[in-house]
Amino acid sequence: MGTRSIRSGRVLRSTAVVAASCLTLLLNTPLTANAAPPDDTAQTTEALGGGGHSLPGDWASWQKDLSGSRSNPFERRLTPANVGQLKLKWAFAFPKNAGTPHSQPAVVGDTIYFGAPDGHFYARDARTGAAKWDFDLSTVGPASFRAVVQDGAAVSGGKVYFGDGRGYFYALEQRTGKLAWARQIDTEVSSGVTSSPIVFGGRVYVGVSSGQNIMGKTFPCCTFRGHIDALNAETGEQVWRYYTVPEPKQNGTWPNGVPRYEPSGAGVWSTPAIDPVTRTLYVGTGQNYTGSAGNYDSVLALDLTTGKARWTRKMTDVDTWRIECSARTPEDKQYCPNLDQGTALDFDLGAAPNLFTAGGRHLVGIGQKAGVYHVLDARTGKIVWQRQLSEPMPSGGLSGIQWGTSFDGRRLYVSTYMGRPGTLFAINPADGHIIWKTPNPADGCTTGGAAQYPNVCQLGHGPAVTTTPGLVWLGSMDGKMRAYSSRTGEVLWTHDTITEVQGVNGLPGRGGAVSGAGGAVVSHGMVYVNSGYMFTPYPNPDHGSVLLAFGL
C-alpha cells in the first residue's frame, strides 16, 4: 500500500464477549444471504473471543464479529423512521496539534474505548463521555512521535487489545486500564500496527504494515516484509507468524548508491475475519515495495492453529510501488523501475474481508483499491464473481475500495473512495448484481462547513461501511456523516461534522473529512464517528479533530 497511514495521502500516520446462549454464534459464522439476522439474544463468549461478559448490541471489535460483517442486528432503537431525529450528545476533542484520529472505537456495555492521536488510549462513559481511565502509550518503550494508536481496539476476556505506530501491541485491563502486557511485534524502521486485532480461542490475531516505501530515496528501500501474528491472549507470546514475502536480500544499489533490498512489502493493513467452524483466518495484503515475489495484493486463507496457508489468491499480476512512483520525474523513474511498464499500481487489498453464505456456498468477499469487489469460494479460493465498481486509478488506487464493507445477512454494502464521485452500492451477495447505488450527494462540497474549502473538498468515502437493521452508515470526505435506507439507498439523515464543538474533555474541537481507518460504530442507540481525517486537512488551526457521539 502506498501507505495505509492515509491510505490515500501518501503521508505516514503520526500517523467482542458476552453471556450465555449459543444461539447467536450465528453472528460469528458466515451468515446466509436472504436469511433474517439473529434475534437479540446473548452470545457465547467463545464466539466473540472468550472470557468477559457484555451485552447484545455491543460493538467490541473493529469488524463487529468474527465474520467481519460490520453489521449490528441487535440495534433496535435507531430505525429508518426515527434516524432523522439523531442529535449530537457529546464530543471528545483531541489536542489541536496532535494529528488526526484513526482509532475506531469499541463499545462494550456502558463504556467506549478508543485511541487518540495524542498518544493516549481512553475509556469513557458511552452515554455521556465522562472519563473512566486513560493509558499513556509513552510509558511503554522508547519515546517516539509514532507512539499513537492507529487501529481499532478489540475488547475480549476482560482485556482491551490494540497496537501503535511503532509496532508495539498492548493488552490493558478492561476495568482499570492497567497494562497487562505489551510487546513490540516488529522492530523494522517505520513498521506499525494498522490492522485491528481479532480475538478467538485464547489468541489474538493481528497484522503488521509499514511506511518504508514512502521514506524517500535516501532510505535503503526496503527491508520490511508484511506478516500476521497469532499471540497468546494472556501473555502476548507469539504462537505463530506468517510472512507475506520471502526475506529481503540486497540486490545492488539504487542510483544514489543506497543499498537496494528485495523483495519487500505486502503489509497487512486491515483486520482479519475468522471462520470458527473450519478454523480458517482470512485477510488481504498490500503491494510490494521492491521485487516481485510473495503474496502481495492477495487474499490469504490461513490455518488458525498453525498459521500455514490453506490457499492464497493473488489479485494483481505485478504491483511494485514506492512514493517515487507518484512523482514521475525522470530522476524518480530510476527509483520506480516498473513505472514505464504501468505496473506501479498500489492496488492493495487493504479492506477487511466479509464471510457469508450465498447460493449454498461459503464465500469470502473483499474490496480492492483497483475498485473491484471480489468474491471467492472460502474453501478453495476459486473466484465466484467479481464486480468493477469504479474506474481504477493507477499509482495510488484512490478511486477504489478502501477500508471495509458490510454484510447485513441479506445484502453486501460497498463504497468507493474518490470514484468520481465515490458511490455506495447495495449488492446481491450470490451473483454481484447491483441492487441500488447512491453517489456521494452532489451538494456535499457546496453545503455546510465544506463549502468554505472548495479546493480541498472531494466527494468520496474514506471510511468503512456500517449497517444496522434498515440503515447503512457512511461518512464522506465532504465532512458529512450520513445514514441511508438499506432498502432504497435514500439519504435519511445527514450531519455536518465541520462544525465547532466543545469537548467533554474541556478542549474545543471541529471535524473535517469523516475519518478513514474505520467507520461508524452503532451500539445501544448511539452512533460514534471520528472526524478530521488528514487527507483533507480543512484549515483548523485552533481546534482539534473530534470523536462525535449521536443519540435520539
Coordinates of C-alpha atoms in Angstrom, one line a residue:
M1 CA 0.0 0.0 0.0
G2 CA 1.1 3.4 -0.6
T3 CA 0.5 3.9 3.0
R4 CA -2.3 2.8 5.0
S5 CA -1.5 5.7 7.2
I6 CA -3.5 7.9 5.0
R7 CA -4.3 5.3 2.5
S8 CA -4.6 8.0 0.1
G9 CA -2.5 10.9 1.0
R10 CA 1.0 9.4 1.0
V11 CA 1.7 10.7 4.4
L12 CA 2.7 8.2 7.1
R13 CA 0.5 8.3 10.1
S14 CA 1.8 10.3 13.0
T15 CA 0.0 8.9 11.8
A16 CA -16.0 -8.5 21.4
V17 CA -17.8 -11.0 24.5
V18 CA -20.9 -11.8 26.1
A19 CA -23.2 -14.1 28.1
A20 CA -24.7 -17.4 27.8
S21 CA -26.8 -18.5 24.8
C22 CA -25.3 -20.4 21.9
L23 CA -28.0 -19.2 19.6
T24 CA -26.1 -16.1 18.4
L25 CA -22.9 -17.9 17.5
L26 CA -24.5 -17.3 14.1
L27 CA -23.2 -13.8 14.3
N28 CA -19.7 -15.1 14.1
T29 CA -20.1 -17.7 11.5
P30 CA -20.8 -16.9 7.9
L31 CA -24.4 -15.7 7.6
T32 CA -26.8 -16.8 4.9
A33 CA -27.9 -14.4 2.3
N34 CA -31.7 -13.6 2.5
A35 CA -31.9 -15.1 6.0
A36 CA -33.0 -12.8 8.7
P37 CA -30.3 -11.7 11.2
P38 CA -30.2 -13.4 14.6
D39 CA -32.6 -12.4 17.3
D40 CA -31.5 -10.1 20.2
T41 CA -30.1 -13.0 22.3
A42 CA -26.9 -13.2 24.3
Q43 CA -23.8 -14.5 22.5
T44 CA -21.4 -17.1 23.6
T45 CA -18.1 -15.8 25.0
E46 CA -16.1 -18.2 22.8
A47 CA -17.8 -17.0 19.7
L48 CA -16.5 -13.5 20.3
G49 CA -13.2 -14.3 21.7
G50 CA -13.7 -15.9 25.1
G51 CA -13.9 -14.6 28.7
G52 CA -15.7 -11.5 29.9
H53 CA -19.3 -10.6 29.7
S54 CA -21.2 -8.0 27.7
L55 CA -24.5 -7.3 26.2
P56 CA -26.1 -8.0 22.8
G57 CA -25.7 -4.9 20.8
D58 CA -22.1 -4.2 21.9
W59 CA -19.6 -3.4 19.2
A60 CA -16.5 -4.9 20.8
S61 CA -14.1 -5.0 17.8
W62 CA -13.4 -3.2 14.5
Q63 CA -15.3 -5.8 12.4
K64 CA -18.1 -6.3 15.0
D65 CA -17.9 -10.1 14.8
L66 CA -15.7 -12.9 13.6
S67 CA -17.2 -13.0 10.1
G68 CA -16.3 -9.3 9.5
S69 CA -19.9 -8.2 8.9
R70 CA -19.6 -4.7 10.3
S71 CA -23.3 -5.1 11.0
N72 CA -25.2 -4.8 14.3
P73 CA -28.5 -6.7 14.0
F74 CA -29.2 -6.0 17.7
E75 CA -29.7 -2.3 17.2
R76 CA -33.4 -1.8 17.9
R77 CA -33.5 1.9 19.0
L78 CA -32.4 3.5 15.7
T79 CA -34.7 2.8 12.8
P80 CA -35.4 4.4 9.4
A81 CA -38.4 6.0 10.9
N82 CA -36.6 7.9 13.7
V83 CA -33.0 8.2 12.4
G84 CA -33.7 11.8 11.2
Q85 CA -34.0 12.8 14.9
L86 CA -30.4 12.0 15.8
K87 CA -28.7 14.7 17.6
L88 CA -25.1 15.3 18.9
K89 CA -25.0 14.2 22.5
W90 CA -21.3 14.7 23.3
A91 CA -18.0 15.2 21.7
F92 CA -14.4 14.4 22.6
A93 CA -11.9 16.9 21.2
F94 CA -8.3 15.9 20.5
P95 CA -5.5 18.4 21.1
K96 CA -5.1 20.8 18.2
N97 CA -1.6 19.8 17.2
A98 CA -2.0 16.0 17.8
G99 CA -2.9 14.9 14.3
T100 CA -6.0 13.1 13.2
P101 CA -7.9 10.3 14.7
H102 CA -7.7 6.8 13.1
S103 CA -8.8 4.5 16.0
Q104 CA -12.3 3.3 15.5
P105 CA -13.9 3.0 19.0
A106 CA -15.1 -0.2 20.6
V107 CA -18.3 -0.2 22.8
V108 CA -18.9 -2.7 25.5
G109 CA -21.7 -2.2 28.0
D110 CA -21.6 1.4 29.2
T111 CA -18.0 2.1 28.1
I112 CA -16.4 3.3 24.9
Y113 CA -12.7 2.6 24.3
F114 CA -10.6 4.5 21.7
G115 CA -7.1 5.5 20.9
A116 CA -6.1 9.1 20.2
P117 CA -3.5 10.9 18.1
D118 CA -2.1 12.4 21.4
G119 CA -0.5 9.1 22.3
H120 CA -3.2 8.1 24.8
F121 CA -5.9 5.4 24.9
Y122 CA -9.1 6.3 26.6
A123 CA -12.1 4.6 28.3
R124 CA -15.1 6.9 28.7
D125 CA -18.8 6.6 29.6
A126 CA -20.5 5.7 26.3
R127 CA -23.7 7.8 27.0
T128 CA -22.1 10.9 28.5
G129 CA -18.4 10.9 27.6
A130 CA -17.4 11.2 31.2
A131 CA -13.9 10.0 32.0
K132 CA -13.2 6.4 33.3
W133 CA -9.5 5.9 32.7
D134 CA -6.7 6.7 30.2
F135 CA -3.4 5.0 29.4
D136 CA -0.3 6.8 28.2
L137 CA 1.5 4.8 25.5
S138 CA 4.7 6.7 26.2
T139 CA 5.1 4.6 29.3
V140 CA 6.0 1.7 27.1
G141 CA 9.2 1.6 25.0
P142 CA 11.2 4.5 23.8
A143 CA 9.7 7.9 23.2
S144 CA 8.5 8.5 19.7
F145 CA 6.0 10.6 17.9
R146 CA 4.7 7.4 16.4
A147 CA 3.5 6.1 19.8
V148 CA -0.1 6.6 18.7
V149 CA -2.9 4.2 18.2
Q150 CA -3.5 3.5 14.5
D151 CA -6.1 0.7 14.8
G152 CA -9.4 -0.1 16.5
A153 CA -9.3 -2.0 19.7
A154 CA -10.8 -5.4 20.4
V155 CA -12.3 -5.9 23.9
S156 CA -12.4 -9.5 25.0
G157 CA -11.9 -11.7 28.1
G158 CA -11.6 -8.7 30.4
K159 CA -8.8 -7.1 28.3
V160 CA -8.5 -4.4 25.6
Y161 CA -6.1 -5.1 22.8
F162 CA -4.7 -2.6 20.3
G163 CA -1.5 -1.7 18.5
D164 CA 0.5 1.5 17.8
G165 CA 2.6 3.2 15.0
R166 CA 5.9 1.8 16.4
G167 CA 4.9 -1.8 16.0
Y168 CA 4.0 -2.3 19.7
F169 CA 1.0 -4.3 20.7
Y170 CA -0.8 -3.9 24.1
A171 CA -3.3 -5.6 26.4
L172 CA -4.9 -3.4 29.1
E173 CA -7.1 -4.5 31.9
Q174 CA -10.6 -3.6 30.7
R175 CA -11.9 -2.3 34.1
T176 CA -8.9 -0.3 35.2
G177 CA -6.7 0.5 32.1
K178 CA -3.7 -1.0 33.8
L179 CA -1.2 -2.6 31.5
A180 CA -1.4 -6.4 31.4
W181 CA 1.3 -6.8 28.8
A182 CA 2.9 -5.2 25.8
R183 CA 5.4 -6.3 23.3
Q184 CA 7.0 -5.0 20.1
I185 CA 5.9 -7.3 17.3
D186 CA 8.1 -5.7 14.6
T187 CA 11.3 -3.8 15.0
E188 CA 11.8 -2.7 11.4
V189 CA 12.0 1.0 10.7
S190 CA 8.6 2.5 10.2
S191 CA 6.7 -0.7 10.9
G192 CA 3.3 -0.2 12.6
V193 CA 0.0 -1.8 13.5
T194 CA -2.9 -0.5 11.4
S195 CA -4.5 -3.9 11.4
S196 CA -7.2 -4.1 14.1
P197 CA -6.9 -7.2 16.2
I198 CA -9.4 -10.1 16.3
V199 CA -9.6 -12.4 19.3
F200 CA -10.6 -16.0 19.3
G201 CA -9.8 -19.2 21.2
G202 CA -7.4 -17.6 23.6
R203 CA -5.4 -16.0 20.8
V204 CA -5.1 -12.5 19.3
Y205 CA -4.5 -12.3 15.6
V206 CA -3.1 -9.1 14.1
G207 CA -1.3 -7.9 11.0
V208 CA 1.7 -5.6 10.6
S209 CA 2.3 -2.9 7.9
S210 CA 5.0 -0.3 7.2
G211 CA 5.7 3.0 5.6
Q212 CA 9.2 2.2 4.4
N213 CA 8.3 2.8 0.8
I214 CA 7.5 6.4 1.4
M215 CA 10.7 7.3 3.3
G216 CA 12.4 8.7 0.2
K217 CA 15.5 8.0 -1.9
T218 CA 18.0 8.1 1.0
F219 CA 16.4 5.2 2.7
P220 CA 17.7 1.7 1.8
C221 CA 14.4 0.5 0.5
C222 CA 13.2 -1.9 1.6
T223 CA 13.7 -4.5 4.3
F224 CA 10.2 -4.7 5.7
R225 CA 8.0 -7.8 5.0
G226 CA 4.4 -7.9 6.0
H227 CA 3.2 -10.5 8.4
I228 CA 0.3 -11.7 10.5
D229 CA 0.9 -12.9 14.0
A230 CA -1.0 -15.1 16.4
L231 CA -0.3 -14.1 20.0
N232 CA -1.3 -15.7 23.3
A233 CA -4.1 -13.5 24.6
E234 CA -3.0 -13.9 28.2
T235 CA 0.7 -13.4 27.8
G236 CA 1.4 -11.8 24.5
E237 CA 3.8 -14.5 23.5
Q238 CA 4.0 -15.3 19.7
V239 CA 2.3 -18.6 18.8
W240 CA 3.0 -18.3 15.1
R241 CA 3.8 -15.8 12.3
Y242 CA 3.0 -15.9 8.6
Y243 CA 5.3 -13.7 6.4
T244 CA 3.8 -12.4 3.2
V245 CA 7.1 -12.2 1.3
P246 CA 10.5 -14.0 1.4
E247 CA 13.3 -12.5 3.4
P248 CA 14.7 -9.5 1.6
K249 CA 18.3 -9.7 0.3
Q250 CA 20.5 -6.9 -1.0
N251 CA 20.4 -6.7 -4.8
G252 CA 22.8 -4.0 -5.8
T253 CA 22.2 -0.3 -5.1
W254 CA 19.8 2.5 -6.1
P255 CA 21.2 5.2 -8.4
N256 CA 22.3 7.2 -5.5
G257 CA 24.4 4.3 -4.1
V258 CA 22.0 3.4 -1.3
P259 CA 21.6 -0.3 -0.8
R260 CA 18.6 -1.9 -2.6
Y261 CA 16.8 -4.9 -1.0
E262 CA 14.1 -7.1 -2.4
P263 CA 11.5 -8.5 -2.2
S264 CA 9.8 -6.4 0.4
G265 CA 6.4 -5.0 1.4
A266 CA 3.0 -6.7 1.2
G267 CA 1.9 -5.3 4.5
V268 CA -1.2 -6.5 6.3
W269 CA -3.2 -3.3 6.8
S270 CA -6.6 -4.4 7.9
T271 CA -8.4 -6.7 10.3
P272 CA -8.8 -10.4 9.5
A273 CA -12.0 -12.5 9.6
I274 CA -12.3 -15.9 11.1
D275 CA -14.5 -18.9 10.3
P276 CA -14.6 -20.8 13.6
V277 CA -16.0 -23.9 12.0
T278 CA -13.2 -24.6 9.6
R279 CA -10.8 -22.7 11.8
T280 CA -9.6 -20.6 9.0
L281 CA -8.4 -17.0 9.1
Y282 CA -8.8 -14.7 6.0
V283 CA -7.1 -11.4 5.3
G284 CA -5.9 -9.3 2.5
T285 CA -2.4 -8.0 1.8
G286 CA -0.8 -4.9 0.2
Q287 CA 1.5 -4.4 -2.7
N288 CA 5.3 -5.0 -2.9
Y289 CA 7.7 -2.2 -2.2
T290 CA 10.5 -3.9 -4.1
G291 CA 10.8 -7.0 -6.1
S292 CA 8.0 -9.2 -7.4
A293 CA 7.9 -12.2 -5.1
G294 CA 5.5 -13.1 -2.4
N295 CA 1.8 -12.9 -1.6
Y296 CA 1.2 -9.3 -2.5
D297 CA -2.3 -8.0 -3.4
S298 CA -3.5 -11.3 -2.2
V299 CA -6.3 -13.0 -0.2
L300 CA -4.8 -15.4 2.4
A301 CA -6.6 -18.3 4.0
L302 CA -4.5 -19.5 7.0
D303 CA -4.9 -22.4 9.3
L304 CA -5.8 -20.9 12.7
T305 CA -3.8 -23.5 14.6
T306 CA -0.6 -23.5 12.7
G307 CA -0.6 -20.3 10.6
K308 CA 0.1 -22.3 7.4
A309 CA -1.6 -21.3 4.2
R310 CA -4.6 -23.3 3.2
W311 CA -4.7 -21.3 0.0
T312 CA -3.7 -17.9 -1.4
R313 CA -5.2 -16.0 -4.3
K314 CA -3.3 -13.1 -5.9
M315 CA -5.5 -10.4 -7.5
T316 CA -2.9 -8.3 -9.3
D317 CA -0.1 -9.9 -11.5
V318 CA 2.5 -7.3 -10.8
D319 CA 2.3 -4.3 -8.4
T320 CA 5.5 -2.8 -7.0
W321 CA 5.1 0.8 -5.7
R322 CA 7.0 3.3 -3.6
I323 CA 6.5 7.1 -3.2
E324 CA 8.7 8.0 -6.2
C325 CA 6.2 6.2 -8.5
S326 CA 3.9 9.1 -8.0
A327 CA 6.4 11.9 -8.8
R328 CA 7.0 10.7 -12.4
T329 CA 10.1 12.9 -13.0
P330 CA 13.0 11.5 -15.0
E331 CA 15.0 11.1 -11.8
D332 CA 12.2 9.4 -9.9
K333 CA 11.7 6.9 -12.6
Q334 CA 15.1 5.4 -11.6
Y335 CA 13.6 4.6 -8.2
C336 CA 10.4 3.2 -9.7
P337 CA 11.8 0.8 -12.3
N338 CA 8.4 -0.6 -13.4
L339 CA 6.8 2.8 -13.9
D340 CA 7.1 2.7 -17.7
Q341 CA 5.5 -0.8 -17.7
G342 CA 2.4 0.5 -15.9
T343 CA 2.7 -1.9 -13.0
A344 CA 3.3 0.6 -10.2
L345 CA -0.3 0.5 -9.2
D346 CA -0.6 0.5 -5.4
F347 CA -3.7 -1.8 -5.7
D348 CA -3.7 -3.2 -2.2
L349 CA -6.2 -5.4 -0.7
G350 CA -6.4 -3.2 2.3
A351 CA -10.1 -3.6 3.1
A352 CA -11.3 -6.1 5.6
P353 CA -12.9 -9.3 4.3
N354 CA -16.6 -10.4 4.7
L355 CA -17.5 -14.1 5.3
F356 CA -21.0 -15.1 4.3
T357 CA -23.1 -17.9 2.7
A358 CA -25.0 -17.4 -0.6
G359 CA -26.3 -19.9 -3.0
G360 CA -25.4 -22.7 -0.7
R361 CA -21.7 -21.8 -0.8
H362 CA -19.4 -20.4 1.9
L363 CA -17.8 -17.3 0.5
V364 CA -15.3 -14.7 1.3
G365 CA -15.6 -11.2 -0.2
I366 CA -13.1 -8.4 -0.2
G367 CA -12.7 -5.0 -1.8
Q368 CA -9.5 -3.8 -3.6
K369 CA -8.1 -0.3 -4.3
A370 CA -8.5 -1.2 -8.0
G371 CA -12.2 -0.6 -7.5
V372 CA -13.1 -4.3 -7.7
Y373 CA -15.1 -6.3 -5.1
H374 CA -14.0 -9.9 -5.3
V375 CA -16.0 -13.0 -4.0
L376 CA -14.1 -16.3 -3.6
D377 CA -15.0 -19.7 -2.6
A378 CA -14.0 -19.8 1.1
R379 CA -12.8 -23.4 0.9
T380 CA -10.7 -23.3 -2.3
G381 CA -10.1 -19.6 -3.1
K382 CA -11.6 -20.0 -6.6
I383 CA -13.2 -16.8 -7.9
V384 CA -17.0 -16.9 -7.8
W385 CA -17.8 -13.4 -9.1
Q386 CA -16.2 -10.0 -9.3
R387 CA -17.7 -6.6 -9.8
Q388 CA -15.9 -3.5 -11.0
L389 CA -17.4 -0.6 -9.0
S390 CA -15.1 2.3 -10.0
E391 CA -12.5 3.0 -12.7
P392 CA -9.1 2.1 -11.4
M393 CA -6.6 4.9 -10.7
P394 CA -3.0 3.7 -11.1
S395 CA -0.2 4.7 -8.7
G396 CA -2.5 5.2 -5.8
G397 CA -5.7 3.3 -6.3
L398 CA -7.5 6.3 -4.8
S399 CA -10.7 5.6 -6.7
G400 CA -11.2 2.1 -5.2
I401 CA -12.5 0.4 -2.2
Q402 CA -10.5 1.4 0.9
W403 CA -11.2 0.2 4.4
G404 CA -14.2 -2.1 4.8
T405 CA -17.6 -3.2 3.6
S406 CA -20.7 -4.6 5.4
F407 CA -23.0 -7.6 5.1
D408 CA -26.3 -7.4 6.9
G409 CA -27.4 -11.0 6.3
R410 CA -29.2 -10.1 3.0
R411 CA -27.0 -7.7 1.0
L412 CA -23.4 -6.5 0.7
Y413 CA -22.8 -2.8 1.0
V414 CA -19.7 -1.5 -0.6
S415 CA -18.5 2.1 -1.1
T416 CA -15.8 3.6 -3.3
Y417 CA -13.4 6.4 -2.3
M418 CA -12.7 9.0 -5.0
G419 CA -14.7 7.3 -7.6
R420 CA -15.7 10.5 -9.4
P421 CA -17.8 10.6 -7.3
G422 CA -17.5 8.0 -4.5
T423 CA -20.6 5.8 -4.5
L424 CA -22.4 3.5 -2.1
F425 CA -23.6 0.2 -3.6
A426 CA -26.1 -2.5 -2.4
I427 CA -25.1 -5.8 -4.0
N428 CA -26.7 -9.2 -4.2
P429 CA -24.1 -11.5 -2.5
A430 CA -25.0 -14.5 -4.6
D431 CA -24.1 -13.0 -8.0
G432 CA -22.8 -9.4 -7.7
H433 CA -25.9 -7.9 -9.1
I434 CA -26.1 -4.2 -8.1
I435 CA -29.5 -3.6 -6.4
W436 CA -29.1 0.1 -6.0
K437 CA -26.3 2.7 -6.0
T438 CA -26.2 6.2 -4.5
P439 CA -23.4 8.6 -5.4
N440 CA -22.0 10.9 -2.8
P441 CA -24.6 13.7 -2.8
A442 CA -23.6 16.3 -5.3
D443 CA -24.1 19.2 -2.8
G444 CA -21.6 17.7 -0.3
C445 CA -18.9 20.3 -1.1
T446 CA -21.3 23.3 -1.5
T447 CA -23.2 23.0 1.7
G448 CA -22.1 23.1 5.4
G449 CA -18.6 23.7 6.5
A450 CA -17.0 22.1 3.4
A451 CA -18.4 25.0 1.3
Q452 CA -15.6 27.2 2.7
Y453 CA -13.0 25.0 1.2
P454 CA -13.8 24.3 -2.5
N455 CA -10.2 23.5 -3.3
V456 CA -10.0 20.8 -0.6
C457 CA -13.4 19.1 -0.6
Q458 CA -14.0 16.0 -2.6
L459 CA -17.0 13.7 -3.0
G460 CA -15.7 10.4 -1.7
H461 CA -15.9 7.8 1.0
G462 CA -12.8 7.2 3.1
P463 CA -14.5 5.3 6.0
A464 CA -15.7 1.7 6.1
V465 CA -19.4 0.9 5.7
T466 CA -21.6 0.0 8.7
T467 CA -25.1 -1.4 8.8
T468 CA -27.9 -1.8 11.3
P469 CA -31.5 -3.0 10.6
G470 CA -32.8 -0.9 7.8
L471 CA -29.9 1.5 7.8
V472 CA -26.4 2.0 6.2
W473 CA -24.0 4.4 7.8
L474 CA -21.2 6.0 5.8
G475 CA -19.2 9.2 6.2
S476 CA -17.6 11.3 3.5
M477 CA -14.6 13.4 2.6
D478 CA -17.1 16.3 2.4
G479 CA -17.4 16.2 6.2
K480 CA -20.9 14.8 6.3
M481 CA -21.9 11.7 8.2
R482 CA -25.0 10.1 6.6
A483 CA -27.5 7.4 7.2
Y484 CA -29.0 5.7 4.1
S485 CA -32.0 3.5 3.7
S486 CA -30.7 -0.1 3.2
R487 CA -33.8 -0.8 1.1
T488 CA -33.6 2.1 -1.4
G489 CA -30.3 3.9 -0.8
E490 CA -32.0 7.2 0.0
V491 CA -30.2 9.5 2.4
L492 CA -32.3 9.7 5.6
W493 CA -30.0 11.7 7.9
T494 CA -27.0 14.0 7.4
H495 CA -24.8 15.7 10.0
D496 CA -22.1 18.2 9.1
T497 CA -19.1 17.5 11.2
I498 CA -17.2 20.6 10.1
T499 CA -18.7 22.5 13.0
E500 CA -17.1 23.8 16.1
V501 CA -17.9 21.8 19.3
Q502 CA -16.8 21.9 22.9
G503 CA -15.4 18.6 24.0
V504 CA -16.4 16.9 27.3
N505 CA -12.6 16.9 28.0
G506 CA -12.5 20.7 28.0
L507 CA -11.0 21.2 24.6
P508 CA -12.5 22.9 21.6
G509 CA -12.9 20.7 18.5
R510 CA -14.1 20.6 14.9
G511 CA -14.3 17.8 12.4
G512 CA -13.2 17.6 8.8
A513 CA -13.3 14.7 6.4
V514 CA -15.0 11.8 8.2
S515 CA -12.1 9.6 9.2
G516 CA -11.0 6.6 7.3
A517 CA -9.2 3.6 9.0
G518 CA -12.7 2.6 10.4
G519 CA -16.3 3.8 10.2
A520 CA -19.3 4.5 12.3
V521 CA -19.9 2.4 15.4
V522 CA -23.6 1.9 16.2
S523 CA -24.4 0.4 19.6
H524 CA -27.2 0.7 22.1
G525 CA -28.9 3.5 20.3
M526 CA -25.8 5.6 19.9
V527 CA -23.6 6.4 16.8
Y528 CA -19.9 7.2 17.2
V529 CA -17.8 8.8 14.5
N530 CA -14.3 10.1 14.2
S531 CA -13.9 13.2 12.1
G532 CA -10.9 15.2 10.9
Y533 CA -9.1 12.9 8.5
M534 CA -5.7 14.0 7.4
F535 CA -6.1 13.6 3.6
T536 CA -8.5 16.6 3.5
P537 CA -7.0 19.0 6.1
Y538 CA -9.7 21.6 6.3
P539 CA -7.8 24.5 7.9
N540 CA -8.3 24.1 11.6
P541 CA -5.5 25.9 13.4
D542 CA -7.3 26.4 16.7
H543 CA -9.3 23.2 17.1
G544 CA -8.5 19.5 17.4
S545 CA -10.2 16.7 15.5
V546 CA -13.1 15.1 17.2
L547 CA -14.9 11.9 18.2
L548 CA -18.7 12.6 18.0
A549 CA -21.4 10.7 19.8
F550 CA -25.0 10.9 18.5
G551 CA -28.3 9.7 20.0
L552 CA -32.0 10.3 19.9

